[in-house]
Amino acid sequence: MKKNISKLTAATFAIMGAGIILFNSATEIALIANNGKVEKVPTSYQISDSLQTVLPKAETKEEGNEKVNYFVSMDSLNTGTPTNTDLTMEEAAEVGSKYLENIFGLDLEGAYVYMSYSSGTETFPRAFWAGDVLFQKERNPESTRWTYMIDAVTGELFNIGHDRPLDVSVSLDYDATLEKDYHLYVELAQKKIEECKLMDSPVDRVEYNCQGYSGNNPTIAVDVIGENGEIVNMSFSRYDQMFLGLITDTSRKITESALNSIVGEVMSENWTIIVDEFKN
């Protein structure tokens, strides 16, 4: 069951697209309609060399340090209010910018960053901040974007992704040959893990997970497994092998635990119904 849930989680990642999990949904149409109501706040942030450093103050400005200027606003789909122990919107946006810089090499100069806070969902019962990053003011489902989801308190990364429409028409059909011959994606995944230091232990192996698509972009997902058992799910474009995003081991464990609980509750309820019917 646990392995099947892991596959289901990754399959959702591959089919829905690297940058849309738990954040950009069908309700994005409502977001577009309300987009003009969201105030844009120009912000200047200090960019640290390390993701492990203490969070800097959002408005700190020091001479000689590199600054990145971009616009941060609260997403109109925001579903909750941060507590005193949560990162502020500005702090969360800065943490996200560091992840984007480290993993995608993205320079946020001139970008629009839309933040959304959630105290948790049924399938992901952990408070989180989600960011939607674009280089255009207006948003729509076809916009090129980068997204991330981080722990609302610690800033730990849960998932990060890049979604873009292709300017060519390609097949989205399942490629059966990739199940057995996916060595190219093994190499790409290992290289990305090592370059960005995304695991706490050396890579033990890379396993095929599933295939899907994001818009008109065909995707493939692989599981990178560390010597300590850590698993990072990574997605790539089957069209041009571009890295599209990842789900961290922490995120996987949170989702699997929640889904196991839901399955257990459903089975318990069904068993109770069966017992009651038998008694009657």
mmCIF file of C-alpha atoms in Angstrom:
data_model
loop_
_atom_site.group_PDB
_atom_site.id
_atom_site.type_symbol
_atom_site.label_atom_id
_atom_site.label_comp_id
_atom_site.label_asym_id
_atom_site.label_seq_id
_atom_site.Cartn_x
_atom_site.Cartn_y
_atom_site.Cartn_z
ATOM 1 C CA MET A 1 0.000 0.000 0.000
ATOM 2 C CA LYS A 2 2.779 2.424 0.948
ATOM 3 C CA LYS A 3 4.564 1.923 -2.364
ATOM 4 C CA ASN A 4 1.325 2.393 -4.283
ATOM 5 C CA ILE A 5 0.609 5.662 -2.472
ATOM 6 C CA SER A 6 4.110 6.874 -3.335
ATOM 7 C CA LYS A 7 3.477 6.069 -6.987
ATOM 8 C CA LEU A 8 0.119 7.844 -6.835
ATOM 9 C CA THR A 9 1.708 10.960 -5.369
ATOM 10 C CA ALA A 10 4.392 11.060 -8.040
ATOM 11 C CA ALA A 11 1.896 10.307 -10.794
ATOM 12 C CA THR A 12 -0.150 13.305 -9.700
ATOM 13 C CA PHE A 13 3.048 15.348 -9.857
ATOM 14 C CA ALA A 14 3.833 14.200 -13.391
ATOM 15 C CA ILE A 15 0.322 14.531 -14.801
ATOM 16 C CA MET A 16 -0.625 17.860 -13.243
ATOM 17 C CA GLY A 17 2.757 19.446 -13.897
ATOM 18 C CA ALA A 18 5.748 20.213 -11.740
ATOM 19 C CA GLY A 19 4.608 23.675 -10.746
ATOM 20 C CA ILE A 20 0.915 23.188 -10.056
ATOM 21 C CA ILE A 21 0.732 20.746 -7.123
ATOM 22 C CA LEU A 22 -1.326 21.968 -4.135
ATOM 23 C CA PHE A 23 -1.290 25.524 -5.429
ATOM 24 C CA ASN A 24 -2.500 26.268 -8.952
ATOM 25 C CA SER A 25 -5.779 24.471 -9.424
ATOM 26 C CA ALA A 26 -8.932 24.753 -11.471
ATOM 27 C CA THR A 27 -9.872 27.697 -9.255
ATOM 28 C CA GLU A 28 -7.143 29.713 -10.951
ATOM 29 C CA ILE A 29 -9.880 31.158 -13.143
ATOM 30 C CA ALA A 30 -11.269 32.862 -10.045
ATOM 31 C CA LEU A 31 -7.795 34.129 -9.237
ATOM 32 C CA ILE A 32 -7.491 35.703 -12.677
ATOM 33 C CA ALA A 33 -10.813 37.445 -12.246
ATOM 34 C CA ASN A 34 -9.697 38.905 -8.904
ATOM 35 C CA ASN A 35 -6.115 39.592 -9.905
ATOM 36 C CA GLY A 36 -6.670 43.307 -10.236
ATOM 37 C CA LYS A 37 -7.784 43.518 -6.607
ATOM 38 C CA VAL A 38 -4.424 42.415 -5.210
ATOM 39 C CA GLU A 39 -2.034 45.130 -4.129
ATOM 40 C CA LYS A 40 1.521 44.795 -5.481
ATOM 41 C CA VAL A 41 4.299 45.673 -3.022
ATOM 42 C CA PRO A 42 7.772 46.393 -4.456
ATOM 43 C CA THR A 43 10.342 44.738 -2.203
ATOM 44 C CA SER A 44 14.145 44.615 -2.068
ATOM 45 C CA TYR A 45 15.702 41.462 -0.542
ATOM 46 C CA GLN A 46 19.187 40.370 0.383
ATOM 47 C CA ILE A 47 20.143 37.106 -1.337
ATOM 48 C CA SER A 48 22.227 34.785 0.842
ATOM 49 C CA ASP A 49 24.702 32.265 -0.565
ATOM 50 C CA SER A 50 23.404 29.479 1.642
ATOM 51 C CA LEU A 51 19.917 28.074 2.141
ATOM 52 C CA GLN A 52 20.891 27.092 5.668
ATOM 53 C CA THR A 53 21.547 30.616 6.960
ATOM 54 C CA VAL A 54 19.311 32.375 9.441
ATOM 55 C CA LEU A 55 16.437 34.189 7.740
ATOM 56 C CA PRO A 56 17.373 37.828 7.096
ATOM 57 C CA LYS A 57 14.948 40.651 7.730
ATOM 58 C CA ALA A 58 12.870 41.373 4.650
ATOM 59 C CA GLU A 59 13.595 45.101 4.574
ATOM 60 C CA THR A 60 17.297 44.951 5.491
ATOM 61 C CA LYS A 61 19.530 46.837 3.045
ATOM 62 C CA GLU A 62 23.313 46.769 3.293
ATOM 63 C CA GLU A 63 25.829 48.484 1.058
ATOM 64 C CA GLY A 64 27.835 46.192 -1.187
ATOM 65 C CA ASN A 65 25.409 43.260 -1.023
ATOM 66 C CA GLU A 66 23.540 42.026 -4.061
ATOM 67 C CA LYS A 67 19.874 43.040 -4.131
ATOM 68 C CA VAL A 68 17.042 41.528 -6.116
ATOM 69 C CA ASN A 69 14.015 43.716 -6.757
ATOM 70 C CA TYR A 70 10.674 42.075 -7.390
ATOM 71 C CA PHE A 71 7.010 42.457 -6.495
ATOM 72 C CA VAL A 72 5.363 40.442 -3.723
ATOM 73 C CA SER A 73 1.619 40.259 -3.098
ATOM 74 C CA MET A 74 -0.858 38.078 -1.231
ATOM 75 C CA ASP A 75 -2.642 35.662 -3.536
ATOM 76 C CA SER A 76 -6.407 36.138 -3.826
ATOM 77 C CA LEU A 77 -6.763 32.366 -3.269
ATOM 78 C CA ASN A 78 -5.180 32.637 0.182
ATOM 79 C CA THR A 79 -7.063 30.378 2.592
ATOM 80 C CA GLY A 80 -5.661 31.230 5.988
ATOM 81 C CA THR A 81 -3.958 33.676 8.324
ATOM 82 C CA PRO A 82 -0.341 33.097 9.431
ATOM 83 C CA THR A 83 0.186 32.650 13.168
ATOM 84 C CA ASN A 84 2.844 34.346 15.282
ATOM 85 C CA THR A 85 5.145 31.351 14.808
ATOM 86 C CA ASP A 86 4.844 31.331 11.009
ATOM 87 C CA LEU A 87 7.106 33.146 8.613
ATOM 88 C CA THR A 88 5.742 36.435 7.353
ATOM 89 C CA MET A 89 4.799 36.704 3.695
ATOM 90 C CA GLU A 90 7.996 38.628 2.961
ATOM 91 C CA GLU A 91 10.199 36.119 4.788
ATOM 92 C CA ALA A 92 8.555 33.192 3.011
ATOM 93 C CA ALA A 93 9.004 34.911 -0.361
ATOM 94 C CA GLU A 94 12.694 35.384 0.329
ATOM 95 C CA VAL A 95 13.179 31.751 1.364
ATOM 96 C CA GLY A 96 11.443 30.716 -1.853
ATOM 97 C CA SER A 97 13.675 33.003 -3.903
ATOM 98 C CA LYS A 98 16.742 31.247 -2.497
ATOM 99 C CA TYR A 99 15.388 27.843 -3.479
ATOM 100 C CA LEU A 100 14.604 29.091 -6.981
ATOM 101 C CA GLU A 101 18.090 30.530 -7.324
ATOM 102 C CA ASN A 102 19.792 27.377 -6.039
ATOM 103 C CA ILE A 103 17.729 24.798 -7.932
ATOM 104 C CA PHE A 104 16.747 26.636 -11.126
ATOM 105 C CA GLY A 105 19.394 29.356 -11.219
ATOM 106 C CA LEU A 106 16.517 31.842 -11.456
ATOM 107 C CA ASP A 107 17.158 35.576 -11.130
ATOM 108 C CA LEU A 108 13.984 37.191 -9.779
ATOM 109 C CA GLU A 109 14.842 40.710 -10.908
ATOM 110 C CA GLY A 110 11.550 42.237 -12.071
ATOM 111 C CA ALA A 111 9.469 39.154 -11.234
ATOM 112 C CA TYR A 112 5.958 39.078 -9.752
ATOM 113 C CA VAL A 113 5.656 36.775 -6.731
ATOM 114 C CA TYR A 114 2.197 35.784 -5.497
ATOM 115 C CA MET A 115 2.124 34.203 -2.033
ATOM 116 C CA SER A 116 -0.572 32.005 -0.511
ATOM 117 C CA TYR A 117 -0.776 30.676 3.054
ATOM 118 C CA SER A 118 -2.571 27.529 4.191
ATOM 119 C CA SER A 119 -2.848 26.048 7.656
ATOM 120 C CA GLY A 120 -2.910 22.615 6.014
ATOM 121 C CA THR A 121 -5.247 20.398 4.032
ATOM 122 C CA GLU A 122 -6.721 16.948 4.523
ATOM 123 C CA THR A 123 -4.082 15.354 2.305
ATOM 124 C CA PHE A 124 -1.275 17.658 3.477
ATOM 125 C CA PRO A 125 -1.857 18.470 7.177
ATOM 126 C CA ARG A 126 1.051 20.867 7.611
ATOM 127 C CA ALA A 127 0.936 24.662 7.475
ATOM 128 C CA PHE A 128 2.683 25.954 4.373
ATOM 129 C CA TRP A 129 3.428 28.974 2.228
ATOM 130 C CA ALA A 130 3.133 28.591 -1.553
ATOM 131 C CA GLY A 131 4.623 30.921 -4.111
ATOM 132 C CA ASP A 132 3.703 31.513 -7.744
ATOM 133 C CA VAL A 133 6.438 33.358 -9.669
ATOM 134 C CA LEU A 134 6.004 34.919 -13.099
ATOM 135 C CA PHE A 135 7.708 37.579 -15.197
ATOM 136 C CA GLN A 136 4.422 39.126 -16.261
ATOM 137 C CA LYS A 137 1.827 40.945 -14.197
ATOM 138 C CA GLU A 138 -1.232 39.063 -15.452
ATOM 139 C CA ARG A 139 -1.667 35.347 -14.786
ATOM 140 C CA ASN A 140 -3.457 32.622 -16.648
ATOM 141 C CA PRO A 141 -3.193 28.802 -16.715
ATOM 142 C CA GLU A 142 -0.848 28.940 -19.725
ATOM 143 C CA SER A 143 1.624 31.386 -18.172
ATOM 144 C CA THR A 144 5.249 30.353 -17.794
ATOM 145 C CA ARG A 145 5.807 30.137 -14.051
ATOM 146 C CA TRP A 146 7.903 28.779 -11.205
ATOM 147 C CA THR A 147 6.227 27.600 -8.010
ATOM 148 C CA TYR A 148 7.271 26.357 -4.609
ATOM 149 C CA MET A 149 5.755 25.170 -1.351
ATOM 150 C CA ILE A 150 7.620 25.515 1.950
ATOM 151 C CA ASP A 151 6.973 24.805 5.622
ATOM 152 C CA ALA A 152 5.236 27.853 7.080
ATOM 153 C CA VAL A 153 7.404 27.840 10.212
ATOM 154 C CA THR A 154 10.838 26.499 9.258
ATOM 155 C CA GLY A 155 10.946 27.320 5.547
ATOM 156 C CA GLU A 156 11.830 23.703 4.691
ATOM 157 C CA LEU A 157 11.177 22.939 1.033
ATOM 158 C CA PHE A 158 8.248 20.636 0.212
ATOM 159 C CA ASN A 159 8.140 20.953 -3.560
ATOM 160 C CA ILE A 160 9.323 23.248 -6.317
ATOM 161 C CA GLY A 161 8.594 23.328 -10.018
ATOM 162 C CA HIS A 162 8.630 25.046 -13.381
ATOM 163 C CA ASP A 163 5.718 25.022 -15.811
ATOM 164 C CA ARG A 164 5.857 26.367 -19.359
ATOM 165 C CA PRO A 165 3.857 25.957 -22.565
ATOM 166 C CA LEU A 166 5.775 24.519 -25.512
ATOM 167 C CA ASP A 167 5.751 26.498 -28.753
ATOM 168 C CA VAL A 168 5.624 23.253 -30.734
ATOM 169 C CA SER A 169 3.122 20.428 -30.958
ATOM 170 C CA VAL A 170 4.457 17.142 -29.554
ATOM 171 C CA SER A 171 2.930 13.812 -28.629
ATOM 172 C CA LEU A 172 1.724 13.390 -25.057
ATOM 173 C CA ASP A 173 1.316 9.649 -25.495
ATOM 174 C CA TYR A 174 2.869 7.187 -23.084
ATOM 175 C CA ASP A 175 6.344 6.035 -24.165
ATOM 176 C CA ALA A 176 6.646 2.360 -23.199
ATOM 177 C CA THR A 177 10.365 2.232 -24.038
ATOM 178 C CA LEU A 178 11.187 4.621 -21.189
ATOM 179 C CA GLU A 179 10.121 2.101 -18.556
ATOM 180 C CA LYS A 180 13.212 0.018 -19.286
ATOM 181 C CA ASP A 181 15.536 2.558 -20.882
ATOM 182 C CA TYR A 182 15.515 5.777 -18.856
ATOM 183 C CA HIS A 183 19.276 6.065 -18.240
ATOM 184 C CA LEU A 184 19.342 9.631 -19.613
ATOM 185 C CA TYR A 185 17.023 10.774 -16.820
ATOM 186 C CA VAL A 186 19.039 8.823 -14.271
ATOM 187 C CA GLU A 187 22.090 10.868 -15.233
ATOM 188 C CA LEU A 188 20.180 14.142 -15.230
ATOM 189 C CA ALA A 189 18.633 13.440 -11.818
ATOM 190 C CA GLN A 190 21.940 12.463 -10.217
ATOM 191 C CA LYS A 191 23.632 15.561 -11.620
ATOM 192 C CA LYS A 192 20.907 17.884 -10.314
ATOM 193 C CA ILE A 193 20.959 16.260 -6.867
ATOM 194 C CA GLU A 194 24.734 16.613 -6.597
ATOM 195 C CA GLU A 195 24.943 20.145 -8.019
ATOM 196 C CA CYS A 196 22.233 21.537 -5.739
ATOM 197 C CA LYS A 197 23.011 19.326 -2.717
ATOM 198 C CA LEU A 198 19.400 18.165 -2.504
ATOM 199 C CA MET A 199 20.001 15.028 -0.417
ATOM 200 C CA ASP A 200 21.660 14.399 2.936
ATOM 201 C CA SER A 201 23.400 11.248 1.710
ATOM 202 C CA PRO A 202 25.017 9.983 -1.520
ATOM 203 C CA VAL A 203 22.653 8.694 -4.210
ATOM 204 C CA ASP A 204 22.161 4.945 -4.039
ATOM 205 C CA ARG A 205 20.006 4.506 -7.158
ATOM 206 C CA VAL A 206 17.440 6.140 -9.424
ATOM 207 C CA GLU A 207 14.209 4.320 -10.275
ATOM 208 C CA TYR A 208 11.586 4.931 -12.952
ATOM 209 C CA ASN A 209 8.312 6.180 -11.468
ATOM 210 C CA CYS A 210 5.762 7.294 -14.068
ATOM 211 C CA GLN A 211 4.956 9.432 -17.091
ATOM 212 C CA GLY A 212 2.441 12.225 -17.599
ATOM 213 C CA TYR A 213 2.158 15.705 -19.021
ATOM 214 C CA SER A 214 1.881 19.342 -18.000
ATOM 215 C CA GLY A 215 -0.243 21.259 -20.458
ATOM 216 C CA ASN A 216 1.290 20.368 -23.822
ATOM 217 C CA ASN A 217 4.594 19.266 -22.297
ATOM 218 C CA PRO A 218 5.117 15.477 -21.865
ATOM 219 C CA THR A 219 6.857 14.577 -18.592
ATOM 220 C CA ILE A 220 8.600 11.722 -16.832
ATOM 221 C CA ALA A 221 9.155 11.275 -13.094
ATOM 222 C CA VAL A 222 11.939 9.309 -11.415
ATOM 223 C CA ASP A 223 12.676 8.525 -7.772
ATOM 224 C CA VAL A 224 16.163 9.370 -6.562
ATOM 225 C CA ILE A 225 16.913 7.159 -3.551
ATOM 226 C CA GLY A 226 19.712 7.984 -1.145
ATOM 227 C CA GLU A 227 21.866 5.563 0.821
ATOM 228 C CA ASN A 228 19.970 6.634 3.953
ATOM 229 C CA GLY A 229 16.604 5.763 2.375
ATOM 230 C CA GLU A 230 15.693 9.349 1.523
ATOM 231 C CA ILE A 231 13.593 9.660 -1.643
ATOM 232 C CA VAL A 232 13.349 12.729 -3.883
ATOM 233 C CA ASN A 233 10.881 12.548 -6.762
ATOM 234 C CA MET A 234 12.066 14.519 -9.814
ATOM 235 C CA SER A 235 10.256 15.453 -13.009
ATOM 236 C CA PHE A 236 11.705 16.175 -16.457
ATOM 237 C CA SER A 237 10.308 17.090 -19.848
ATOM 238 C CA ARG A 238 10.271 14.165 -22.273
ATOM 239 C CA TYR A 239 10.441 16.728 -25.082
ATOM 240 C CA ASP A 240 13.781 18.389 -24.309
ATOM 241 C CA GLN A 241 14.821 16.790 -20.991
ATOM 242 C CA MET A 242 14.471 20.088 -19.100
ATOM 243 C CA PHE A 243 14.294 19.725 -15.321
ATOM 244 C CA LEU A 244 10.760 20.628 -14.208
ATOM 245 C CA GLY A 245 10.744 20.154 -10.466
ATOM 246 C CA LEU A 246 10.868 17.919 -7.434
ATOM 247 C CA ILE A 247 9.014 16.658 -4.387
ATOM 248 C CA THR A 248 11.127 16.313 -1.252
ATOM 249 C CA ASP A 249 11.267 13.302 1.046
ATOM 250 C CA THR A 250 9.582 15.271 3.833
ATOM 251 C CA SER A 251 6.671 16.184 1.572
ATOM 252 C CA ARG A 252 6.326 12.568 0.437
ATOM 253 C CA LYS A 253 6.176 11.302 4.030
ATOM 254 C CA ILE A 254 3.578 13.893 5.057
ATOM 255 C CA THR A 255 1.334 13.034 2.101
ATOM 256 C CA GLU A 256 1.715 9.275 2.504
ATOM 257 C CA SER A 257 0.927 9.463 6.226
ATOM 258 C CA ALA A 258 -2.190 11.544 5.540
ATOM 259 C CA LEU A 259 -3.370 9.225 2.754
ATOM 260 C CA ASN A 260 -2.758 6.163 4.936
ATOM 261 C CA SER A 261 -4.888 7.739 7.652
ATOM 262 C CA ILE A 262 -7.665 8.515 5.171
ATOM 263 C CA VAL A 263 -7.565 4.958 3.789
ATOM 264 C CA GLY A 264 -7.625 3.580 7.331
ATOM 265 C CA GLU A 265 -10.624 5.708 8.266
ATOM 266 C CA VAL A 266 -12.529 4.662 5.130
ATOM 267 C CA MET A 267 -11.804 0.983 5.770
ATOM 268 C CA SER A 268 -12.857 1.357 9.413
ATOM 269 C CA GLU A 269 -16.116 3.045 8.416
ATOM 270 C CA ASN A 270 -16.828 0.392 5.793
ATOM 271 C CA TRP A 271 -16.127 -2.372 8.294
ATOM 272 C CA THR A 272 -18.481 -0.739 10.813
ATOM 273 C CA ILE A 273 -21.223 -0.588 8.160
ATOM 274 C CA ILE A 274 -20.695 -4.257 7.304
ATOM 275 C CA VAL A 275 -20.843 -5.284 10.977
ATOM 276 C CA ASP A 276 -24.003 -3.227 11.544
ATOM 277 C CA GLU A 277 -25.677 -4.744 8.501
ATOM 278 C CA PHE A 278 -24.708 -8.236 9.676
ATOM 279 C CA LYS A 279 -26.234 -7.568 13.127
ATOM 280 C CA ASN A 280 -29.438 -6.379 11.543
#
